Tab-separated table of C-alpha atoms and ligand atoms in Angstrom:
chain	number	residue	atom	x	y	z
Y	1	UNK	CA	0.000	-0.034	0.035
Y	2	UNK	CA	1.393	3.315	-0.969
Y	3	UNK	CA	0.791	6.311	1.340
Y	4	UNK	CA	1.289	9.730	0.226
Y	5	UNK	CA	3.398	11.873	2.796
Y	6	UNK	CA	0.899	14.408	3.938
Y	7	UNK	CA	1.566	18.007	3.408
Y	8	UNK	CA	2.178	19.744	6.751
Y	9	UNK	CA	-1.016	21.697	6.706
Y	10	UNK	CA	-2.965	18.362	6.889
Y	11	UNK	CA	-1.176	17.246	10.043
Y	12	UNK	CA	-2.603	17.235	13.269
Y	13	UNK	CA	0.064	17.466	15.962
Y	14	UNK	CA	-2.009	14.786	17.969
Y	15	UNK	CA	-1.518	12.273	15.149
Y	16	UNK	CA	2.231	12.204	15.693
Y	17	UNK	CA	3.680	13.126	18.942
Y	18	UNK	CA	3.596	9.633	20.098
Y	19	UNK	CA	6.678	7.491	19.504
Y	20	UNK	CA	4.839	4.083	19.603
Y	21	UNK	CA	2.232	5.375	17.147
Y	22	UNK	CA	4.821	6.688	14.992
Y	23	UNK	CA	6.709	3.520	14.821
Y	24	UNK	CA	3.536	1.505	14.139
Y	25	UNK	CA	2.510	3.803	11.401
Y	26	UNK	CA	5.962	3.800	9.587
Y	27	UNK	CA	5.718	0.059	9.012
Y	28	UNK	CA	3.250	0.956	6.317
Y	29	UNK	CA	5.142	3.649	4.635
Y	30	UNK	CA	6.409	3.272	1.133
Y	31	UNK	CA	8.605	5.630	-0.666
Y	32	UNK	CA	8.425	6.708	-4.299
Y	33	UNK	CA	9.138	9.788	-6.114
Y	34	UNK	CA	6.568	10.650	-8.819
Y	35	UNK	CA	6.800	12.091	-12.169
Y	36	UNK	CA	8.365	15.437	-12.912
Y	37	UNK	CA	7.698	18.429	-14.991
Y	38	UNK	CA	10.519	19.535	-17.442
Y	39	UNK	CA	13.695	21.294	-16.227
Y	40	UNK	CA	12.886	24.979	-15.162
Y	41	UNK	CA	15.720	27.436	-15.171
Y	42	UNK	CA	17.495	27.734	-11.906
Y	43	UNK	CA	15.917	30.089	-9.449
Y	44	UNK	CA	13.256	30.916	-12.004
Y	45	UNK	CA	10.477	29.498	-9.652
Y	46	UNK	CA	7.777	28.863	-12.227
Y	47	UNK	CA	4.254	28.587	-10.672
Y	48	UNK	CA	3.184	25.138	-12.133
Y	49	UNK	CA	2.165	22.324	-10.162
Y	50	UNK	CA	4.391	19.240	-10.286
Y	51	UNK	CA	4.409	15.904	-8.596
Y	52	UNK	CA	4.805	15.736	-4.858
Y	53	UNK	CA	7.221	13.616	-3.027
Y	54	UNK	CA	5.888	10.374	-1.503
Y	55	UNK	CA	7.337	7.745	0.744
Y	56	UNK	CA	7.728	4.066	0.445
Y	57	UNK	CA	8.709	1.632	3.309
Y	58	UNK	CA	11.845	2.942	4.849
Y	59	UNK	CA	14.864	0.796	5.703
Y	60	UNK	CA	15.898	1.320	9.382
Y	61	UNK	CA	18.763	3.736	9.002
Y	62	UNK	CA	22.157	3.271	10.404
Y	63	UNK	CA	23.315	5.540	13.188
Y	64	UNK	CA	19.981	6.096	14.483
Y	65	UNK	CA	19.653	6.943	18.319
Y	66	UNK	CA	17.105	5.197	20.397
Y	67	UNK	CA	16.615	8.184	22.648
Y	68	UNK	CA	13.038	9.592	22.945
Y	69	UNK	CA	12.094	11.714	19.916
Y	70	UNK	CA	11.084	15.262	20.360
Y	71	UNK	CA	7.431	15.727	19.585
Y	72	UNK	CA	6.612	16.848	16.308
Y	73	UNK	CA	4.738	19.911	17.616
Y	74	UNK	CA	7.877	21.111	19.298
Y	75	UNK	CA	10.313	20.512	16.263
Y	76	UNK	CA	7.944	22.375	13.991
Y	77	UNK	CA	7.077	25.429	16.171
Y	78	UNK	CA	10.512	26.177	17.745
Y	79	UNK	CA	12.656	26.947	14.815
Y	80	UNK	CA	15.514	29.133	13.494
Y	81	UNK	CA	15.125	30.246	9.885
Y	82	UNK	CA	15.928	33.820	9.848
Y	83	UNK	CA	14.525	34.272	6.338
Y	84	UNK	CA	11.143	34.320	8.084
Y	85	UNK	CA	12.091	36.272	11.175
Y	86	UNK	CA	14.218	35.911	14.304
Y	87	UNK	CA	11.783	34.596	16.822
Y	88	UNK	CA	11.391	30.911	17.353
Y	89	UNK	CA	7.715	31.179	16.275
Y	90	UNK	CA	8.258	33.164	13.100
Y	91	UNK	CA	9.001	30.383	10.763
Y	92	UNK	CA	5.914	28.241	11.705
Y	93	UNK	CA	3.920	31.449	11.393
Y	94	UNK	CA	5.343	32.734	8.015
Y	95	UNK	CA	7.079	30.104	6.185
Y	96	UNK	CA	3.956	28.640	4.862
Y	97	UNK	CA	4.051	31.371	2.133
Y	98	UNK	CA	7.149	29.906	0.514
Y	99	UNK	CA	6.289	27.803	-2.510
Y	100	UNK	CA	8.392	24.637	-2.671
Y	101	UNK	CA	6.996	22.885	-5.721
Y	102	UNK	CA	8.409	22.897	-8.276
Y	103	UNK	CA	12.069	23.371	-7.031
Y	104	UNK	CA	15.288	23.010	-8.737
Y	105	UNK	CA	18.693	22.207	-7.352
Y	106	UNK	CA	21.909	23.089	-9.006
Y	107	UNK	CA	24.970	20.987	-8.555
Y	108	UNK	CA	28.023	22.992	-9.825
Y	109	UNK	CA	31.757	23.690	-9.576
Y	110	UNK	CA	34.511	21.184	-9.555
Y	111	UNK	CA	32.887	18.067	-10.844
Y	112	UNK	CA	32.573	16.099	-14.152
Y	113	UNK	CA	28.851	16.241	-14.280
Y	114	UNK	CA	27.408	19.596	-13.218
Y	115	UNK	CA	23.585	19.833	-13.650
Y	116	UNK	CA	20.507	21.482	-12.671
Y	117	UNK	CA	17.838	19.180	-11.407
Y	118	UNK	CA	14.258	19.142	-10.660
Y	119	UNK	CA	13.833	18.097	-7.052
Y	120	UNK	CA	12.142	14.836	-7.835
Y	121	UNK	CA	14.935	13.923	-10.464
Y	122	UNK	CA	17.428	14.840	-7.874
Y	123	UNK	CA	16.108	12.447	-5.129
Y	124	UNK	CA	14.488	9.700	-7.176
Y	125	UNK	CA	17.584	7.620	-7.906
Y	126	UNK	CA	18.051	6.875	-4.179
Y	127	UNK	CA	16.257	4.830	-1.546
Y	128	UNK	CA	15.251	7.245	1.107
Y	129	UNK	CA	16.338	6.399	4.719
Y	130	UNK	CA	15.272	7.377	8.087
Y	131	UNK	CA	17.891	8.646	10.577
Y	132	UNK	CA	16.958	9.453	14.114
Y	133	UNK	CA	19.648	12.102	14.931
Y	134	UNK	CA	20.379	14.385	17.870
Y	135	UNK	CA	20.114	17.908	16.818
Y	136	UNK	CA	22.175	20.382	19.014
Y	137	UNK	CA	21.783	24.218	18.541
Y	138	UNK	CA	24.561	26.507	19.579
Y	139	UNK	CA	22.065	28.260	21.734
Y	140	UNK	CA	22.363	25.270	24.040
Y	141	UNK	CA	18.945	23.504	23.304
Y	142	UNK	CA	18.661	20.087	21.659
Y	143	UNK	CA	16.150	17.893	20.128
Y	144	UNK	CA	15.945	14.363	18.665
Y	145	UNK	CA	14.557	14.263	15.095
Y	146	UNK	CA	13.611	11.393	12.758
Y	147	UNK	CA	14.887	12.686	9.400
Y	148	UNK	CA	14.161	11.148	5.996
Y	149	UNK	CA	16.599	11.641	3.404
Y	150	UNK	CA	19.596	10.504	1.375
Y	151	UNK	CA	23.317	10.336	2.240
Y	152	UNK	CA	24.892	13.508	0.664
Y	153	UNK	CA	27.786	11.390	-0.409
Y	154	UNK	CA	25.594	9.414	-2.745
Y	155	UNK	CA	24.474	12.508	-4.577
Y	156	UNK	CA	27.937	13.931	-4.741
Y	157	UNK	CA	29.384	10.685	-6.282
Y	158	UNK	CA	26.839	11.101	-9.128
Y	159	UNK	CA	28.428	14.309	-10.102
Y	160	UNK	CA	32.114	12.786	-9.931
Y	161	UNK	CA	33.958	15.564	-7.906
Y	162	UNK	CA	37.283	16.519	-9.448
Y	163	UNK	CA	40.659	16.904	-7.657
Y	164	UNK	CA	39.899	20.547	-6.970
Y	165	UNK	CA	36.730	19.815	-4.994
Y	166	UNK	CA	38.112	20.285	-1.491
Y	167	UNK	CA	34.921	21.830	0.047
Y	168	UNK	CA	31.138	21.820	-0.593
Y	169	UNK	CA	29.268	25.120	-0.435
Y	170	UNK	CA	25.401	25.129	-0.021
Y	171	UNK	CA	23.107	27.919	-0.802
Y	172	UNK	CA	19.581	28.614	0.238
Y	173	UNK	CA	16.884	30.165	-2.018
Y	174	UNK	CA	16.982	33.925	-2.375
Y	175	UNK	CA	13.482	35.139	-2.748
Y	176	UNK	CA	12.628	38.157	-0.696
Y	177	UNK	CA	9.113	38.284	-2.017
Y	178	UNK	CA	8.484	34.825	-0.207
Y	179	UNK	CA	11.173	35.331	2.479
Y	180	UNK	CA	10.430	38.537	4.198
Y	181	UNK	CA	13.474	38.314	6.546
Y	182	UNK	CA	15.669	38.685	3.352
Y	183	UNK	CA	14.245	42.311	3.130
Y	184	UNK	CA	16.256	43.145	6.107
Y	185	UNK	CA	20.090	43.087	6.330
Y	186	UNK	CA	20.110	41.185	9.625
Y	187	UNK	CA	22.276	38.544	7.744
Y	188	UNK	CA	23.941	38.587	4.327
Y	189	UNK	CA	21.650	36.839	1.961
Y	190	UNK	CA	21.386	34.230	0.589
Y	191	UNK	CA	22.213	31.926	3.594
Y	192	UNK	CA	25.442	30.018	2.819
Y	193	UNK	CA	27.132	27.098	4.540
Y	194	UNK	CA	30.027	24.784	3.901
Y	195	UNK	CA	31.615	21.463	4.601
Y	196	UNK	CA	34.969	19.975	4.122
Y	197	UNK	CA	34.880	17.226	1.414
Y	198	UNK	CA	35.437	14.377	3.851
Y	199	UNK	CA	32.788	15.847	6.159
Y	200	UNK	CA	30.366	15.979	3.252
Y	201	UNK	CA	31.213	12.431	2.196
Y	202	UNK	CA	30.771	11.054	5.701
Y	203	UNK	CA	27.923	8.487	5.799
Y	204	UNK	CA	26.200	10.517	8.690
Y	205	UNK	CA	25.753	13.470	6.513
Y	206	UNK	CA	22.255	13.696	5.162
Y	207	UNK	CA	20.145	15.609	2.753
Y	208	UNK	CA	16.677	15.539	4.222
Y	209	UNK	CA	13.516	15.721	2.357
Y	210	UNK	CA	11.195	14.687	5.284
Y	211	UNK	CA	10.841	14.117	8.969
Y	212	UNK	CA	8.481	11.973	11.130
Y	213	UNK	CA	7.580	9.966	7.969
Y	214	UNK	CA	6.318	13.168	6.109
Y	215	UNK	CA	7.517	15.780	3.826
Y	216	UNK	CA	9.684	18.547	5.540
Y	217	UNK	CA	7.457	21.287	6.731
Y	218	UNK	CA	8.560	24.659	5.260
Y	219	UNK	CA	9.748	25.903	8.575
Y	220	UNK	CA	12.223	22.980	8.855
Y	221	UNK	CA	13.758	23.748	5.547
Y	222	UNK	CA	11.510	22.367	2.742
Y	223	UNK	CA	11.944	20.853	0.427
Y	224	UNK	CA	15.725	20.029	0.950
Y	225	UNK	CA	17.996	20.626	3.715
Y	226	UNK	CA	21.266	19.498	5.164
Y	227	UNK	CA	21.557	17.496	8.313
Y	228	UNK	CA	24.966	17.208	9.885
Y	229	UNK	CA	24.439	15.947	13.346
Y	230	UNK	CA	27.830	16.186	15.087
Y	231	UNK	CA	27.775	19.902	14.315
Y	232	UNK	CA	25.762	22.803	15.721
Y	233	UNK	CA	22.417	23.233	14.057
Y	234	UNK	CA	23.370	26.268	11.986
Y	235	UNK	CA	25.565	24.128	9.580
Y	236	UNK	CA	22.363	22.355	8.658
Y	237	UNK	CA	21.242	24.862	5.966
Y	238	UNK	CA	17.731	24.955	4.838
Y	239	UNK	CA	15.836	25.080	1.546
Y	240	UNK	CA	18.903	24.556	-0.530
Y	241	UNK	CA	18.915	25.379	-4.334
Y	242	UNK	CA	22.687	25.187	-4.958
Y	243	UNK	CA	25.560	22.844	-4.089
Y	244	UNK	CA	28.926	23.906	-5.324
Y	245	UNK	CA	32.272	22.031	-5.051
Y	246	UNK	CA	34.988	24.453	-4.575
Y	247	UNK	CA	38.747	24.415	-3.933
Y	248	UNK	CA	38.808	27.132	-1.153
Y	249	UNK	CA	36.977	27.044	2.251
Y	250	UNK	CA	33.747	28.998	1.913
Y	251	UNK	CA	33.053	32.054	4.016
Y	252	UNK	CA	29.713	31.052	5.570
Y	253	UNK	CA	26.918	33.487	6.575
Y	254	UNK	CA	27.563	33.068	10.218
Y	255	UNK	CA	31.336	33.476	10.034
Y	256	UNK	CA	30.765	36.642	8.202
Y	257	UNK	CA	28.070	37.788	10.624
Y	258	UNK	CA	29.879	37.113	13.946
Y	259	UNK	CA	33.452	35.562	13.272
Y	260	UNK	CA	34.307	35.407	16.898
Y	261	UNK	CA	31.503	33.047	17.614
Y	262	UNK	CA	30.948	31.132	14.502
Y	263	UNK	CA	33.926	29.194	12.915
Y	264	UNK	CA	33.935	27.158	9.843
Y	265	UNK	CA	33.874	23.761	11.575
Y	266	UNK	CA	31.420	24.346	14.283
Y	267	UNK	CA	31.670	20.870	15.720
Y	268	UNK	CA	29.654	20.355	18.888
Y	269	UNK	CA	32.406	20.868	21.574
Y	270	UNK	CA	31.496	21.317	25.293
Y	271	UNK	CA	35.027	22.642	25.952
Y	272	UNK	CA	34.738	25.615	23.619
Y	273	UNK	CA	32.100	28.387	24.729
Y	274	UNK	CA	30.333	30.659	22.152
Y	275	UNK	CA	29.570	33.806	24.102
Y	276	UNK	CA	26.984	34.356	25.187
Y	277	UNK	CA	26.350	30.619	25.392
Y	278	UNK	CA	28.416	28.031	27.393
Y	279	UNK	CA	28.414	24.824	25.512
Y	280	UNK	CA	28.899	22.570	28.481
Y	281	UNK	CA	25.246	21.947	29.016
Y	282	UNK	CA	22.186	21.724	27.016
Y	283	UNK	CA	18.443	21.564	27.555
Y	284	UNK	CA	16.680	18.997	25.555
Y	285	UNK	CA	13.298	20.543	24.432
Y	286	UNK	CA	10.799	19.211	26.795
Y	287	UNK	CA	13.203	18.325	29.699
Y	288	UNK	CA	13.196	20.285	32.862
Y	289	UNK	CA	16.845	19.543	33.866
Y	290	UNK	CA	19.949	20.209	31.716
Y	291	UNK	CA	22.285	17.548	30.483
Y	292	UNK	CA	25.923	17.517	29.675
Y	293	UNK	CA	26.823	18.157	26.055
Y	294	UNK	CA	28.860	15.456	24.529
Y	295	UNK	CA	31.874	15.896	22.260
Y	296	UNK	CA	30.806	15.899	18.722
Y	297	UNK	CA	27.162	15.626	19.856
Y	298	UNK	CA	27.933	12.050	20.847
Y	299	UNK	CA	29.028	11.133	17.354
Y	300	UNK	CA	32.634	10.957	18.190
Y	301	UNK	CA	33.307	7.400	17.499
Y	302	UNK	CA	32.079	7.974	13.985
Y	303	UNK	CA	33.767	11.283	13.100
Y	304	UNK	CA	36.558	12.123	15.622
Y	305	UNK	CA	39.209	10.718	13.175
Y	306	UNK	CA	38.291	13.543	10.765
Y	307	UNK	CA	39.994	15.935	12.907
Y	308	UNK	CA	42.859	13.829	14.337
Y	309	UNK	CA	45.794	16.306	15.177
Y	310	UNK	CA	43.629	19.488	14.710
Y	311	UNK	CA	43.395	22.026	17.524
Y	312	UNK	CA	39.656	22.187	17.812
Y	313	UNK	CA	39.829	25.314	20.036
Y	314	UNK	CA	41.457	27.191	17.231
Y	315	UNK	CA	39.485	25.443	14.430
Y	316	UNK	CA	36.109	25.963	15.939
Q	1	LIG	N1	19.076	27.684	7.119
Q	1	LIG	C1	18.588	28.877	6.678
Q	1	LIG	N2	18.528	29.031	5.287
Q	1	LIG	N3	18.380	30.025	7.445
Q	1	LIG	C2	18.635	29.935	8.821
Q	1	LIG	O1	18.262	30.892	9.499
Q	1	LIG	N4	19.211	28.483	10.741
Q	1	LIG	C3	20.022	27.459	11.167
Q	1	LIG	C4	19.819	26.121	10.486
Q	1	LIG	N5	19.599	26.395	8.961
Q	1	LIG	C5	18.891	28.640	9.394
Q	1	LIG	C6	19.215	27.501	8.463
Q	1	LIG	C7	20.044	27.273	12.663
Q	1	LIG	S1	20.712	28.553	13.585
Q	1	LIG	C8	19.439	26.078	13.269
Q	1	LIG	S2	19.755	25.789	14.949
Q	1	LIG	C9	18.776	25.216	12.450
Q	1	LIG	O2	18.578	25.423	11.057
Q	1	LIG	C10	17.365	24.929	13.038
Q	1	LIG	O3	16.756	23.927	12.374
Q	1	LIG	P1	15.346	23.552	12.773
Q	1	LIG	O4	14.524	24.632	12.847
Q	1	LIG	O5	14.803	22.329	11.948
Q	1	LIG	O6	15.473	22.933	14.286
């Protein structure tokens, strides 16, 4: 039986906040990516309808945590998405105005097969996976979120990176008509993030198109966002339209805005504070007591080798 992932507007929070219910339901999910329309010019954002993403049965994803998931109601109403305002409630209030269908993604730069994809074509060749990851924000709160997506490395391999591809740069949609925050200069737009090539190729690094068995709500970065669970949340750039392979380390939005607080690596590190926030403890959303923050957000066994010999206080 194929079940369409519901659009966020059709979701009642009461349907999905219960973990047991969620796991029971997902036995029935199936993933498929339906047909597409043409290949619209990059960023042209034509207003024609195209197929929606749907989901088949999901293989249990590697690296998933068994910790209690944060209720959907919390992960979709307590957000950072400055394109829609700086308050936690702004994205859920205003991001509904962003049209995400159709959507194009450009893969460019140092690779053999640069291309502009329609979102469905971009994702369709891959089996979607579920990954239940810890999500740690530099503001010292955390969540546990069941993402649905594709390992970024599968997508990068398809474009065949060249020897010059040492970093990957990601860019969010720029459309001040639909993203009112972009009409102010609170950040330099469009939002830009980056990873070192080996970080991008790490099997934990995900391009997400869904969460909790459904398409991503706009406020969480629909239709396509990055998820890098051992780094602070701001590395997980939302609503991506461009992925560029580059030789030099990108200057990211937050490095440009507040360089003393935001470095390129931004690995979760309880030993390096980010004024005004200490990074030693975090509050899991919904918990009363704080808990200790773990190095690399608890993913050290998987990723610590990427940084062997590096001074992580200097390269924060
Ligand atoms: N991506 C864009 N384009 N704009 C943003 O403001 N905020 C970042 C990140 N990605 C942000 C973004 C920050 S600071 C965090 S903590 C996470 O998204 C929050 O993701 P969530 O709202 O799904 O929890």
